[in-house]
CSV table of C-alpha atoms in Angstrom, one decimal:
chain,number,residue,atom,x,y,z
A,1,ARG,CA,10.8,-4.8,6.6
A,2,PRO,CA,14.6,-4.6,6.2
A,3,HIS,CA,14.1,-1.7,3.8
A,4,VAL,CA,12.1,0.3,6.3
A,5,GLU,CA,14.5,-0.5,9.1
A,6,ALA,CA,17.5,0.6,7.1
A,7,MET,CA,15.8,3.8,6.0
A,8,ALA,CA,14.7,4.5,9.6
A,9,MET,CA,18.4,4.3,10.6
A,10,GLY,CA,19.3,6.8,8.0
A,11,LEU,CA,21.1,4.4,5.7
A,12,PRO,CA,21.0,4.8,1.9
A,13,ILE,CA,19.3,1.8,0.3
A,14,ILE,CA,19.4,0.3,-3.1
A,15,ALA,CA,16.3,-1.9,-3.6
A,16,THR,CA,14.2,-3.3,-6.4
A,17,ASN,CA,11.7,-0.7,-7.7
A,18,TRP,CA,8.8,-3.2,-7.7
A,19,SER,CA,5.8,-4.1,-5.6
A,20,GLY,CA,5.5,-2.9,-2.0
A,21,THR,CA,8.7,-0.9,-1.8
A,22,THR,CA,7.3,1.6,-4.3
A,23,GLU,CA,5.0,2.8,-1.6
A,24,PHE,CA,7.8,4.4,0.4
A,25,MET,CA,10.9,4.4,-1.8
A,26,THR,CA,11.5,7.5,-3.9
A,27,GLU,CA,14.3,8.9,-5.9
A,28,GLU,CA,14.8,11.4,-3.1
A,29,ASN,CA,15.1,8.9,-0.2
A,30,SER,CA,16.7,5.9,-1.9
A,31,TYR,CA,18.1,4.3,-5.0
A,32,PRO,CA,15.3,2.4,-6.7
A,33,LEU,CA,16.7,-0.5,-8.7
A,34,PRO,CA,15.1,-1.0,-12.1
A,35,ILE,CA,14.0,-4.5,-13.1
A,36,ASP,CA,14.6,-6.5,-16.3
A,37,GLY,CA,11.1,-7.9,-16.4
A,38,LEU,CA,9.5,-10.6,-14.3
A,39,VAL,CA,10.5,-14.3,-13.7
A,40,THR,CA,8.2,-17.1,-12.7
A,41,ILE,CA,9.3,-19.1,-9.7
A,42,GLU,CA,9.6,-22.8,-10.7
A,43,ASP,CA,9.6,-24.6,-7.4
A,44,GLY,CA,9.3,-24.2,-3.6
A,45,PRO,CA,6.5,-22.5,-1.7
A,46,PHE,CA,6.3,-19.6,-4.1
A,47,ARG,CA,6.0,-21.8,-7.2
A,48,GLY,CA,4.1,-20.1,-10.0
A,49,HIS,CA,4.6,-16.6,-8.5
A,50,ARG,CA,6.0,-13.9,-10.7
A,51,TRP,CA,8.9,-12.0,-9.2
A,52,ALA,CA,10.8,-9.0,-10.3
A,53,ASN,CA,14.2,-9.7,-12.0
A,54,PRO,CA,16.5,-6.9,-10.7
A,55,SER,CA,18.8,-5.4,-13.3
A,56,ILE,CA,22.3,-6.6,-12.5
A,57,SER,CA,23.9,-3.9,-14.7
A,58,ALA,CA,21.8,-1.1,-13.0
A,59,LEU,CA,22.8,-2.6,-9.6
A,60,ARG,CA,26.5,-2.4,-10.4
A,61,ARG,CA,26.1,1.2,-11.6
A,62,LEU,CA,24.1,2.2,-8.5
A,63,MET,CA,26.6,0.5,-6.1
A,64,ARG,CA,29.5,2.3,-7.8
A,65,HIS,CA,27.6,5.6,-7.7
A,66,VAL,CA,26.9,5.4,-4.0
A,67,TYR,CA,30.5,4.4,-3.3
A,68,GLU,CA,31.8,7.3,-5.4
A,69,HIS,CA,29.3,9.8,-4.0
A,70,PRO,CA,29.1,9.1,-0.3
A,71,GLU,CA,27.8,12.5,0.6
A,72,GLU,CA,24.8,12.0,-1.7
A,73,GLY,CA,24.2,8.7,-0.1
A,74,ARG,CA,24.2,10.3,3.4
A,75,ARG,CA,21.7,13.0,2.2
A,76,LYS,CA,19.4,10.3,0.8
A,77,GLY,CA,19.7,8.4,4.1
A,78,GLU,CA,18.8,11.6,6.0
A,79,VAL,CA,15.7,12.1,3.8
A,80,ALA,CA,14.8,8.4,4.2
A,81,ARG,CA,15.0,8.7,8.0
A,82,GLN,CA,12.8,11.9,8.0
A,83,ASP,CA,10.3,10.1,5.7
A,84,MET,CA,10.1,7.1,8.0
A,85,VAL,CA,9.8,9.2,11.1
A,86,SER,CA,7.2,11.6,9.7
A,87,LYS,CA,5.1,9.3,7.6
A,88,TYR,CA,5.4,5.9,9.1
A,89,CYS,CA,5.7,6.5,12.9
A,90,MET,CA,3.2,4.6,15.1
A,91,GLU,CA,1.0,7.6,15.6
A,92,CYS,CA,0.9,8.2,11.8
A,93,LEU,CA,0.0,4.6,11.1
A,94,ASN,CA,-2.6,4.7,13.9
A,95,ALA,CA,-4.2,7.7,12.2
A,96,VAL,CA,-4.3,6.0,8.8
A,97,VAL,CA,-5.9,2.9,10.3
A,98,ALA,CA,-8.4,5.0,12.3
A,99,ARG,CA,-9.4,6.9,9.1
A,100,ARG,CA,-9.8,3.7,7.1
A,101,LEU,CA,-11.9,2.1,9.9
A,102,ALA,CA,-14.1,5.2,10.0
A,103,GLU,CA,-14.6,5.0,6.2
A,104,ILE,CA,-15.5,1.4,6.5
A,105,GLU,CA,-18.0,2.1,9.3
A,106,ARG,CA,-19.6,4.9,7.2
A,107,LYS,CA,-20.0,2.4,4.3
A,108,ILE,CA,-21.5,-0.2,6.6
A,109,ASP,CA,-23.9,2.4,8.1
A,110,SER,CA,-24.9,3.6,4.6
A,111,ARG,CA,-25.7,0.0,3.5
A,112,LYS,CA,-27.7,-0.7,6.6
A,113,GLN,CA,-29.7,2.5,6.0
A,114,GLN,CA,-30.3,1.5,2.3
A,115,GLN,CA,-31.4,-2.0,3.4
A,116,ALA,CA,-33.7,-0.6,6.0
A,117,ALA,CA,-35.2,1.8,3.5
A,118,ALA,CA,-35.7,-1.0,1.0
A,119,ALA,CA,-37.3,-3.3,3.6
A,120,ALA,CA,-39.6,-0.4,4.7
A,121,GLU,CA,-40.6,0.2,1.1
A,122,GLU,CA,-41.2,-3.5,0.5
A,123,GLU,CA,-43.4,-3.6,3.6
A,124,THR,CA,-45.4,-0.6,2.4
A,125,ASP,CA,-45.9,-2.3,-0.9
A,126,ASP,CA,-47.1,-5.5,0.8
A,127,VAL,CA,-49.5,-3.5,3.0
A,128,SER,CA,-50.8,-1.6,0.0
A,129,ALA,CA,-51.3,-4.9,-2.0
A,130,ALA,CA,-53.1,-6.5,1.0
A,131,SER,CA,-55.4,-3.4,1.3
A,132,SER,CA,-56.2,-3.6,-2.4
A,133,ASN,CA,-57.1,-7.3,-2.1
A,134,ASP,CA,-59.4,-6.6,0.9
A,135,GLY,CA,-61.4,-4.0,-1.0
A,136,ALA,CA,-61.8,-6.2,-4.0
């Protein structure tokens, strides 16, 4: 959430190029930070989870780059804000959720129709079998 909030404010961000952030961070709107592999968390509530290990050397380079090229940072911040406003506004997210729910509803309806057709076919088979037995 801090990433999205900073981007929505037009701030240039440097963040780990791993997991959920890759859904909204791009080279155009941020400074994705490479990772040096994954580390396993040894204790605490996330024990056993594997987390990205951010590249310290890349972080140093990116921080220096943003410091030395403030205008580029401002441009990326502007692009980030535009992306957040145009792609992740409440109306946009509502539309995404509505489309997904409609898709789920279509799948449920399709399954119900398939089940009803299978039940009707089974009933027809049972009636046919009963008729055959009556005539025998």
